[in-house]
Coordinates of C-alpha atoms in Angstrom, one line a residue:
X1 CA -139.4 -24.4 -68.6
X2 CA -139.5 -23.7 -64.6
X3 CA -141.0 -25.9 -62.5
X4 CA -142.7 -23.8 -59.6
X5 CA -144.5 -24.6 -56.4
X6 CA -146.8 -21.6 -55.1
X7 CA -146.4 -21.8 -51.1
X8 CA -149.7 -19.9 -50.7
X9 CA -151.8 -23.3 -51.7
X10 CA -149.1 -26.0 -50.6
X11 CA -150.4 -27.6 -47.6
X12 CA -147.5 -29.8 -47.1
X13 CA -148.8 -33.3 -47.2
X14 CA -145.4 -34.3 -48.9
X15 CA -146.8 -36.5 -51.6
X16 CA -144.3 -34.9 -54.5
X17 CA -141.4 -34.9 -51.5
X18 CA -142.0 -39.0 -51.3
X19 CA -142.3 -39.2 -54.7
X20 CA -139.7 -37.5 -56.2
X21 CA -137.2 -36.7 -52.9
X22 CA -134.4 -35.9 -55.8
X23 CA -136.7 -32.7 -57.1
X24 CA -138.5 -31.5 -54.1
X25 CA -138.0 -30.8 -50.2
X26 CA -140.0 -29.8 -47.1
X27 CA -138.7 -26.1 -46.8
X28 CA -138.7 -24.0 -43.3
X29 CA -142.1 -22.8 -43.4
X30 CA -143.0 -26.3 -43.6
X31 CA -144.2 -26.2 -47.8
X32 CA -143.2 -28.1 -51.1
X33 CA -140.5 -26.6 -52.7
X34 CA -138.2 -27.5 -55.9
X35 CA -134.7 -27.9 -54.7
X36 CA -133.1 -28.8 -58.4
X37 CA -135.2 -27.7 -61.6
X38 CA -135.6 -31.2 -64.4
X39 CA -134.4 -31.0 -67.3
X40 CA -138.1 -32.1 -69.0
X41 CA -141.6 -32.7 -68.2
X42 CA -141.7 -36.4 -67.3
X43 CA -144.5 -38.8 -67.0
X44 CA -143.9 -38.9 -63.2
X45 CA -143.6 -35.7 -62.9
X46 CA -147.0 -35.1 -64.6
X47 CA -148.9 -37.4 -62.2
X48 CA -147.4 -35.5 -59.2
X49 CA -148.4 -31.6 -60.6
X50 CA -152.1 -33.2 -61.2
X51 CA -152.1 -35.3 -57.8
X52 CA -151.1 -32.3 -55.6
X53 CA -154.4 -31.8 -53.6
X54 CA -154.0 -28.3 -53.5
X55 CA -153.0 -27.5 -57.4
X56 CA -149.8 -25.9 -56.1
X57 CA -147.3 -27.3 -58.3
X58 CA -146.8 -25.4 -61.6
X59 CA -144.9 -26.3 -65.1
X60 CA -144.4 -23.1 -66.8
X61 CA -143.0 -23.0 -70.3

């Protein structure tokens, strides 16, 4: 399981970063990215991946 956040499509509005500060970060180029992988697929994390505007957050198994 890898949580994964494709830079091409983030348009970093921050909404997963404000959410879930402890998981993801504002990197340099200004994007979404995971800074420490969860253990699980939670319910929050789930509303994040299908709130993201752009569909850039992925849960691969």
């Amino acid at each position: 399981m890898k949580l994964r956040v494709n830079g091409k499509e983030c348009i970093g509005c921050k909404l997963c970063v404000r959410t879930m500060p402890d998981i993801f970060f504002i990197n340099e180029n200004k994007e979404a990215d995971v800074q420490k992988q969860p253990e699980e697929m939670t319910e929050q994390l789930r509303v994040i991946i299908e709130s993201c505007p752009e569909h850039a957050i992925e849960w691969e198994d």
